mmCIF file of C-alpha atoms in Angstrom:
data_model
loop_
_atom_site.group_PDB
_atom_site.id
_atom_site.type_symbol
_atom_site.label_atom_id
_atom_site.label_comp_id
_atom_site.label_asym_id
_atom_site.label_seq_id
_atom_site.Cartn_x
_atom_site.Cartn_y
_atom_site.Cartn_z
ATOM 1 C CA MET A 1 60.320 45.609 -17.295
ATOM 2 C CA ALA A 2 60.360 49.003 -15.724
ATOM 3 C CA ASN A 3 62.865 49.776 -13.014
ATOM 4 C CA VAL A 4 61.149 50.362 -9.714
ATOM 5 C CA SER A 5 62.885 53.103 -7.684
ATOM 6 C CA ARG A 6 63.133 52.161 -4.071
ATOM 7 C CA THR A 7 63.648 54.836 -1.432
ATOM 8 C CA LYS A 8 65.866 53.707 1.408
ATOM 9 C CA LYS A 9 64.432 54.417 4.813
ATOM 10 C CA PRO A 10 66.854 55.785 7.482
ATOM 11 C CA LEU A 11 67.934 53.287 10.021
ATOM 12 C CA LYS A 12 66.483 53.727 13.479
ATOM 13 C CA VAL A 13 68.962 53.534 16.343
ATOM 14 C CA ARG A 14 67.439 51.699 19.203
ATOM 15 C CA TYR A 15 68.766 52.313 22.733
ATOM 16 C CA ASN A 16 68.858 49.459 25.080
ATOM 17 C CA PHE A 17 67.874 50.923 28.480
ATOM 18 C CA GLY A 18 69.477 48.035 30.296
ATOM 19 C CA ILE A 19 72.882 48.741 28.731
ATOM 20 C CA VAL A 20 72.645 52.466 29.596
ATOM 21 C CA LEU A 21 71.746 51.716 33.214
ATOM 22 C CA LEU A 22 74.589 49.228 33.437
ATOM 23 C CA GLY A 23 77.015 51.884 32.169
ATOM 24 C CA VAL A 24 75.885 54.394 34.797
ATOM 25 C CA ILE A 25 76.259 51.800 37.551
ATOM 26 C CA ILE A 26 79.786 50.942 36.372
ATOM 27 C CA ILE A 27 80.818 54.622 36.358
ATOM 28 C CA PHE A 28 79.338 55.140 39.812
ATOM 29 C CA GLY A 29 81.104 52.038 41.090
ATOM 30 C CA VAL A 30 84.499 53.072 39.680
ATOM 31 C CA VAL A 31 84.279 56.559 41.229
ATOM 32 C CA PHE A 32 83.175 55.191 44.589
ATOM 33 C CA TYR A 33 85.932 52.538 44.533
ATOM 34 C CA ARG A 34 88.626 55.140 43.816
ATOM 35 C CA TYR A 35 87.334 57.334 46.629
ATOM 36 C CA MET A 36 87.291 54.458 49.139
ATOM 37 C CA LYS A 37 90.756 53.376 48.053
ATOM 38 C CA SER A 38 92.185 56.831 48.784
ATOM 39 C CA THR A 39 90.506 56.966 52.205
ATOM 40 C CA THR A 40 92.012 55.104 55.122
ATOM 41 C CA LEU A 41 89.877 52.791 57.188
ATOM 42 C CA GLU A 42 90.606 54.928 60.232
ATOM 43 C CA GLU A 43 89.175 58.001 58.519
ATOM 44 C CA VAL A 44 86.071 56.134 57.415
ATOM 45 C CA LEU A 45 85.371 54.854 60.918
ATOM 46 C CA SER A 46 86.044 58.222 62.603
ATOM 47 C CA GLU A 47 82.956 59.457 64.456
ATOM 48 C CA ASP A 48 83.516 63.036 63.314
ATOM 49 C CA ARG A 49 83.851 62.127 59.614
ATOM 50 C CA GLU A 50 80.874 61.820 57.324
ATOM 51 C CA ILE A 51 81.295 59.386 54.434
ATOM 52 C CA TYR A 52 80.824 61.221 51.188
ATOM 53 C CA VAL A 53 78.929 59.342 48.519
ATOM 54 C CA PRO A 54 79.499 60.883 45.081
ATOM 55 C CA SER A 55 76.343 62.228 43.535
ATOM 56 C CA PHE A 56 75.391 62.089 39.880
ATOM 57 C CA ALA A 57 76.268 65.809 39.763
ATOM 58 C CA SER A 58 79.855 65.064 40.812
ATOM 59 C CA ILE A 59 80.089 62.253 38.237
ATOM 60 C CA LEU A 60 79.057 64.708 35.553
ATOM 61 C CA GLY A 61 81.698 67.221 36.691
ATOM 62 C CA ASN A 62 79.568 69.682 38.691
ATOM 63 C CA ASP A 63 81.185 69.034 42.069
ATOM 64 C CA ASP A 64 82.910 72.447 42.063
ATOM 65 C CA GLU A 65 79.595 74.122 42.780
ATOM 66 C CA GLU A 66 78.879 71.678 45.602
ATOM 67 C CA GLU A 67 82.314 72.289 47.171
ATOM 68 C CA GLU A 68 81.725 76.034 46.996
ATOM 69 C CA ASP A 69 78.350 75.667 48.730
ATOM 70 C CA ASN A 70 79.896 73.494 51.455
ATOM 71 C CA SER A 71 82.703 76.016 51.937
ATOM 72 C CA VAL A 72 80.224 78.862 52.402
ATOM 73 C CA ALA A 73 78.265 76.828 54.936
ATOM 74 C CA THR A 74 81.442 75.948 56.884
ATOM 75 C CA ASP A 75 82.595 79.570 56.973
ATOM 76 C CA THR A 76 79.180 80.678 58.188
ATOM 77 C CA ASP A 77 79.238 78.106 60.976
ATOM 78 C CA SER A 78 82.727 79.211 62.054
ATOM 79 C CA GLU A 79 81.710 82.862 62.145
ATOM 80 C CA SER A 80 78.625 82.097 64.213
ATOM 81 C CA LYS A 81 80.711 80.132 66.742
ATOM 82 C CA GLU A 82 83.283 82.912 67.040
ATOM 83 C CA SER A 83 80.587 85.524 67.533
ATOM 84 C CA GLU A 84 79.007 83.663 70.428
ATOM 85 C CA PRO A 85 79.986 85.495 73.638
ATOM 86 C CA SER A 86 81.557 83.443 76.396
ATOM 87 C CA GLU A 87 79.443 83.057 79.500
ATOM 88 C CA ILE A 88 80.752 85.313 82.259
ATOM 89 C CA ILE A 89 79.171 85.505 85.712
ATOM 90 C CA ASN A 90 80.126 88.629 87.654
ATOM 91 C CA PRO A 91 81.043 89.089 90.388
ATOM 92 C CA VAL A 92 82.737 85.691 90.180
ATOM 93 C CA PRO A 93 80.765 83.420 92.567
ATOM 94 C CA GLU A 94 82.344 81.443 95.374
ATOM 95 C CA SER A 95 83.593 78.005 94.379
ATOM 96 C CA GLU A 96 85.568 75.146 95.862
ATOM 97 C CA ALA A 97 89.020 76.364 96.865
ATOM 98 C CA VAL A 98 91.903 75.618 94.511
ATOM 99 C CA SER A 99 95.362 74.853 95.878
ATOM 100 C CA ASN A 100 98.008 77.507 96.507
ATOM 101 C CA ASP A 101 99.834 76.175 93.444
ATOM 102 C CA TYR A 102 97.282 78.113 91.400
ATOM 103 C CA LEU A 103 99.065 81.330 92.381
ATOM 104 C CA ASP A 104 102.098 80.200 90.363
ATOM 105 C CA SER A 105 100.029 80.630 87.201
ATOM 106 C CA CYS A 106 99.018 84.186 88.110
ATOM 107 C CA VAL A 107 100.413 87.691 87.825
ATOM 108 C CA PHE A 108 99.119 90.426 90.129
ATOM 109 C CA ILE A 109 99.194 94.029 88.902
ATOM 110 C CA GLY A 110 98.678 97.097 91.042
ATOM 111 C CA ASP A 111 100.015 99.696 93.442
ATOM 112 C CA SER A 112 101.229 99.486 97.042
ATOM 113 C CA ILE A 113 98.239 97.335 98.096
ATOM 114 C CA THR A 114 99.168 94.696 95.522
ATOM 115 C CA TYR A 115 102.851 95.062 96.350
ATOM 116 C CA GLY A 116 102.021 93.839 99.872
ATOM 117 C CA LEU A 117 101.285 90.373 98.460
ATOM 118 C CA SER A 118 104.977 89.868 97.727
ATOM 119 C CA SER A 119 106.411 91.917 100.610
ATOM 120 C CA TYR A 120 104.521 89.654 103.049
ATOM 121 C CA GLY A 121 105.668 86.563 101.126
ATOM 122 C CA LEU A 122 102.164 85.402 100.198
ATOM 123 C CA VAL A 123 102.914 85.524 96.462
ATOM 124 C CA SER A 124 106.251 85.159 94.701
ATOM 125 C CA SER A 125 107.839 88.509 93.872
ATOM 126 C CA SER A 126 108.224 87.358 90.257
ATOM 127 C CA SER A 127 104.428 87.188 90.034
ATOM 128 C CA VAL A 128 103.759 90.683 91.382
ATOM 129 C CA TYR A 129 104.002 93.559 88.901
ATOM 130 C CA ALA A 130 103.624 96.445 91.337
ATOM 131 C CA SER A 131 105.521 99.011 93.366
ATOM 132 C CA VAL A 132 104.930 101.222 96.390
ATOM 133 C CA SER A 133 104.936 104.356 94.234
ATOM 134 C CA MET A 134 102.761 102.965 91.437
ATOM 135 C CA SER A 135 99.469 104.724 90.749
ATOM 136 C CA ILE A 136 96.632 104.294 88.311
ATOM 137 C CA ALA A 137 97.898 107.402 86.485
ATOM 138 C CA LYS A 138 101.409 105.950 86.006
ATOM 139 C CA ILE A 139 100.630 102.285 85.337
ATOM 140 C CA GLU A 140 101.483 102.552 81.634
ATOM 141 C CA THR A 141 104.734 104.481 82.019
ATOM 142 C CA GLU A 142 106.427 103.774 85.381
ATOM 143 C CA GLU A 143 109.078 101.078 85.281
ATOM 144 C CA ILE A 144 109.325 98.318 87.874
ATOM 145 C CA GLU A 145 111.832 95.611 88.722
ATOM 146 C CA THR A 146 110.910 92.273 87.131
ATOM 147 C CA GLN A 147 112.632 88.953 86.434
ATOM 148 C CA TYR A 148 113.144 90.288 82.908
ATOM 149 C CA GLY A 149 114.827 93.492 84.060
ATOM 150 C CA THR A 150 113.593 97.020 84.681
ATOM 151 C CA MET A 151 110.621 97.743 82.440
ATOM 152 C CA THR A 152 106.991 98.799 82.364
ATOM 153 C CA VAL A 153 104.205 96.482 83.468
ATOM 154 C CA LEU A 154 102.995 96.156 79.877
ATOM 155 C CA ASP A 155 106.447 95.123 78.644
ATOM 156 C CA ALA A 156 106.738 92.562 81.447
ATOM 157 C CA LEU A 157 103.353 91.132 80.511
ATOM 158 C CA GLU A 158 104.415 90.805 76.903
ATOM 159 C CA GLU A 159 107.448 88.832 78.044
ATOM 160 C CA SER A 160 105.688 86.556 80.536
ATOM 161 C CA GLN A 161 102.302 85.901 78.880
ATOM 162 C CA PRO A 162 100.784 84.660 82.167
ATOM 163 C CA GLU A 163 97.878 82.254 82.243
ATOM 164 C CA ASN A 164 95.939 84.429 84.717
ATOM 165 C CA ILE A 165 96.180 88.185 85.290
ATOM 166 C CA TYR A 166 94.727 90.019 88.305
ATOM 167 C CA VAL A 167 94.473 93.817 88.158
ATOM 168 C CA MET A 168 93.745 96.001 91.200
ATOM 169 C CA LEU A 169 94.294 99.718 90.632
ATOM 170 C CA GLY A 170 92.790 102.861 92.139
ATOM 171 C CA THR A 171 93.764 103.160 95.792
ATOM 172 C CA ASN A 172 96.820 105.241 94.948
ATOM 173 C CA GLY A 173 95.054 108.008 93.053
ATOM 174 C CA ALA A 174 91.631 108.081 94.675
ATOM 175 C CA ALA A 175 92.658 110.948 96.967
ATOM 176 C CA TRP A 176 93.313 113.409 94.133
ATOM 177 C CA LEU A 177 91.754 112.018 90.955
ATOM 178 C CA SER A 178 88.078 112.074 90.025
ATOM 179 C CA VAL A 179 86.227 108.814 89.425
ATOM 180 C CA ASP A 180 86.016 109.613 85.694
ATOM 181 C CA ASP A 181 89.753 110.287 85.469
ATOM 182 C CA MET A 182 90.578 107.036 87.223
ATOM 183 C CA TYR A 183 88.255 105.168 84.881
ATOM 184 C CA ASP A 184 89.915 106.719 81.820
ATOM 185 C CA TYR A 185 93.388 105.704 83.042
ATOM 186 C CA PHE A 186 92.151 102.224 83.897
ATOM 187 C CA THR A 187 90.435 101.497 80.572
ATOM 188 C CA SER A 188 93.379 102.851 78.598
ATOM 189 C CA PHE A 189 95.687 100.447 80.408
ATOM 190 C CA MET A 190 93.301 97.510 80.078
ATOM 191 C CA LYS A 191 92.971 97.978 76.340
ATOM 192 C CA LYS A 192 96.739 97.694 75.956
ATOM 193 C CA LEU A 193 96.901 94.785 78.393
ATOM 194 C CA MET A 194 94.330 92.771 76.413
ATOM 195 C CA ASN A 195 96.260 93.427 73.197
ATOM 196 C CA LYS A 196 99.496 92.243 74.807
ATOM 197 C CA CYS A 197 97.983 89.113 76.371
ATOM 198 C CA PRO A 198 95.065 87.944 74.231
ATOM 199 C CA ASP A 199 95.129 84.395 75.635
ATOM 200 C CA SER A 200 95.232 85.245 79.348
ATOM 201 C CA GLU A 201 92.317 84.947 81.755
ATOM 202 C CA ILE A 202 91.867 88.450 83.157
ATOM 203 C CA TYR A 203 90.402 89.293 86.562
ATOM 204 C CA ILE A 204 89.563 92.833 87.629
ATOM 205 C CA ILE A 205 89.693 93.202 91.419
ATOM 206 C CA SER A 206 87.554 95.903 92.986
ATOM 207 C CA VAL A 207 89.462 98.574 94.902
ATOM 208 C CA PRO A 208 89.435 97.767 98.649
ATOM 209 C CA PRO A 209 87.623 100.113 101.042
ATOM 210 C CA VAL A 210 89.340 102.407 103.541
ATOM 211 C CA THR A 211 88.513 102.904 107.215
ATOM 212 C CA SER A 212 86.048 105.539 108.383
ATOM 213 C CA ASP A 213 88.969 107.397 110.012
ATOM 214 C CA LYS A 214 90.678 107.662 106.614
ATOM 215 C CA GLU A 215 87.503 109.074 105.102
ATOM 216 C CA SER A 216 87.393 111.876 107.670
ATOM 217 C CA SER A 217 91.133 112.536 107.841
ATOM 218 C CA VAL A 218 92.384 116.045 107.227
ATOM 219 C CA GLU A 219 95.247 114.990 104.965
ATOM 220 C CA THR A 220 94.413 113.156 101.721
ATOM 221 C CA PRO A 221 91.004 111.756 102.676
ATOM 222 C CA ILE A 222 89.578 108.993 100.513
ATOM 223 C CA SER A 223 85.832 108.602 100.082
ATOM 224 C CA ASN A 224 84.393 105.094 100.186
ATOM 225 C CA SER A 225 81.434 106.321 98.150
ATOM 226 C CA ASP A 226 83.856 107.386 95.395
ATOM 227 C CA LEU A 227 85.503 103.975 95.541
ATOM 228 C CA ASP A 228 82.073 102.351 95.296
ATOM 229 C CA SER A 229 81.245 104.444 92.219
ATOM 230 C CA PHE A 230 84.557 103.511 90.615
ATOM 231 C CA ASN A 231 84.032 99.827 91.377
ATOM 232 C CA GLU A 232 80.583 99.954 89.783
ATOM 233 C CA LEU A 233 82.204 101.247 86.594
ATOM 234 C CA LEU A 234 84.764 98.439 86.762
ATOM 235 C CA LEU A 235 81.979 95.862 87.045
ATOM 236 C CA GLU A 236 80.230 97.327 83.999
ATOM 237 C CA TYR A 237 83.519 97.307 82.092
ATOM 238 C CA ALA A 238 84.202 93.683 83.023
ATOM 239 C CA ASN A 239 80.753 92.639 81.827
ATOM 240 C CA ASP A 240 81.131 94.598 78.595
ATOM 241 C CA LYS A 241 84.550 93.091 77.812
ATOM 242 C CA SER A 242 83.742 89.566 79.088
ATOM 243 C CA LEU A 243 86.345 89.805 81.847
ATOM 244 C CA HIS A 244 86.092 88.417 85.371
ATOM 245 C CA TYR A 245 85.322 90.713 88.321
ATOM 246 C CA LEU A 246 86.093 90.014 91.967
ATOM 247 C CA ASP A 247 84.186 91.994 94.599
ATOM 248 C CA VAL A 248 86.902 92.127 97.235
ATOM 249 C CA ASN A 249 85.591 95.532 98.356
ATOM 250 C CA SER A 250 82.327 94.135 99.717
ATOM 251 C CA TYR A 251 84.139 91.142 101.191
ATOM 252 C CA LEU A 252 86.528 93.320 103.210
ATOM 253 C CA LYS A 253 83.779 95.652 104.429
ATOM 254 C CA ASP A 254 82.522 92.681 106.413
ATOM 255 C CA GLY A 255 78.909 93.837 106.239
ATOM 256 C CA GLY A 256 79.671 97.494 106.973
ATOM 257 C CA SER A 257 80.258 100.557 104.826
ATOM 258 C CA SER A 258 84.011 100.850 105.364
ATOM 259 C CA LEU A 259 87.118 98.813 106.087
ATOM 260 C CA PRO A 260 87.137 97.603 109.711
ATOM 261 C CA SER A 261 89.989 99.224 111.621
ATOM 262 C CA SER A 262 91.127 95.759 112.733
ATOM 263 C CA TYR A 263 91.844 94.927 109.065
ATOM 264 C CA ALA A 264 93.959 98.018 108.394
ATOM 265 C CA GLU A 265 97.309 99.480 109.268
ATOM 266 C CA ASN A 266 97.409 102.799 111.115
ATOM 267 C CA ASP A 267 97.003 104.797 107.898
ATOM 268 C CA GLY A 268 93.521 103.279 107.361
ATOM 269 C CA VAL A 269 94.415 102.220 103.801
ATOM 270 C CA HIS A 270 97.004 99.468 103.763
ATOM 271 C CA LEU A 271 96.118 95.981 104.912
ATOM 272 C CA LYS A 272 97.476 93.940 107.787
ATOM 273 C CA TYR A 273 99.084 90.563 107.169
ATOM 274 C CA SER A 274 95.999 88.761 108.492
ATOM 275 C CA THR A 275 93.834 90.730 106.030
ATOM 276 C CA TYR A 276 96.104 89.712 103.156
ATOM 277 C CA GLU A 277 95.515 86.110 104.203
ATOM 278 C CA LEU A 278 91.771 86.743 103.856
ATOM 279 C CA PHE A 279 92.470 88.330 100.493
ATOM 280 C CA ILE A 280 94.338 85.247 99.245
ATOM 281 C CA ASP A 281 91.601 82.951 100.544
ATOM 282 C CA TYR A 282 89.101 84.984 98.541
ATOM 283 C CA ILE A 283 91.203 84.635 95.379
ATOM 284 C CA LEU A 284 91.501 80.863 95.776
ATOM 285 C CA THR A 285 87.777 80.396 96.395
ATOM 286 C CA HIS A 286 86.649 82.623 93.515
ATOM 287 C CA VAL A 287 88.297 81.124 90.435
ATOM 288 C CA ALA A 288 86.135 81.217 87.317
ATOM 289 C CA GLY A 289 85.324 77.777 85.930
#
């Protein structure tokens, strides 16, 4: 009897879909269990935390790409928040008066006008960085007496790092400097000030007016129109740098074009004690929110 050659057929491997699905579910469950085990209940219930459910991509080992995408998105969001300018309203509008204790958080910078705040006892001398001889041209170089010793205003600011800084410069200099020169001195100083005290709230105070007699005086006259032009530049600078601006000049003119003689000492420039009280009231009722 002849031998019959039989060809063996290859075995077919049959996949059971139910077993495959069960395997995927088990893997998913193990990964999710390990994640939940490493996460505290407090973190899971936190309102600011989103629960991360592993995707099939992370199970297969592709979560590096997802983390990179999330990192890029987070960085973009941070940059957009930092680039948003803070809302500044200038001149600072009138608000409910804060207490006199607010002055303890402030430093006042300036010339002889600012120095009057401490000489009249309205502000602590340790909070006034000014002198009678100070001018806008010497603000970066002239040394003053401070609680830290004899040093420049900028060095004192670096030491103290005040919460609030008020700058009023220009009266001592307006008689012999041009508006452009005063502005150059002012902006040079402010640039250094902002570098020294990046976390301080900064207020620029407009230069006060002088009396009409001072405008027409023979010796060292000061023009209110020049002061107005300088103050306009200060307002533009404050808006550009997101700083606060206080329009004390208009407030002290009391509806006129110059400083009322009843507000001024005999020289037509320096302020009487009662005018300084008005000045302080203005500060306390014009604090930026």
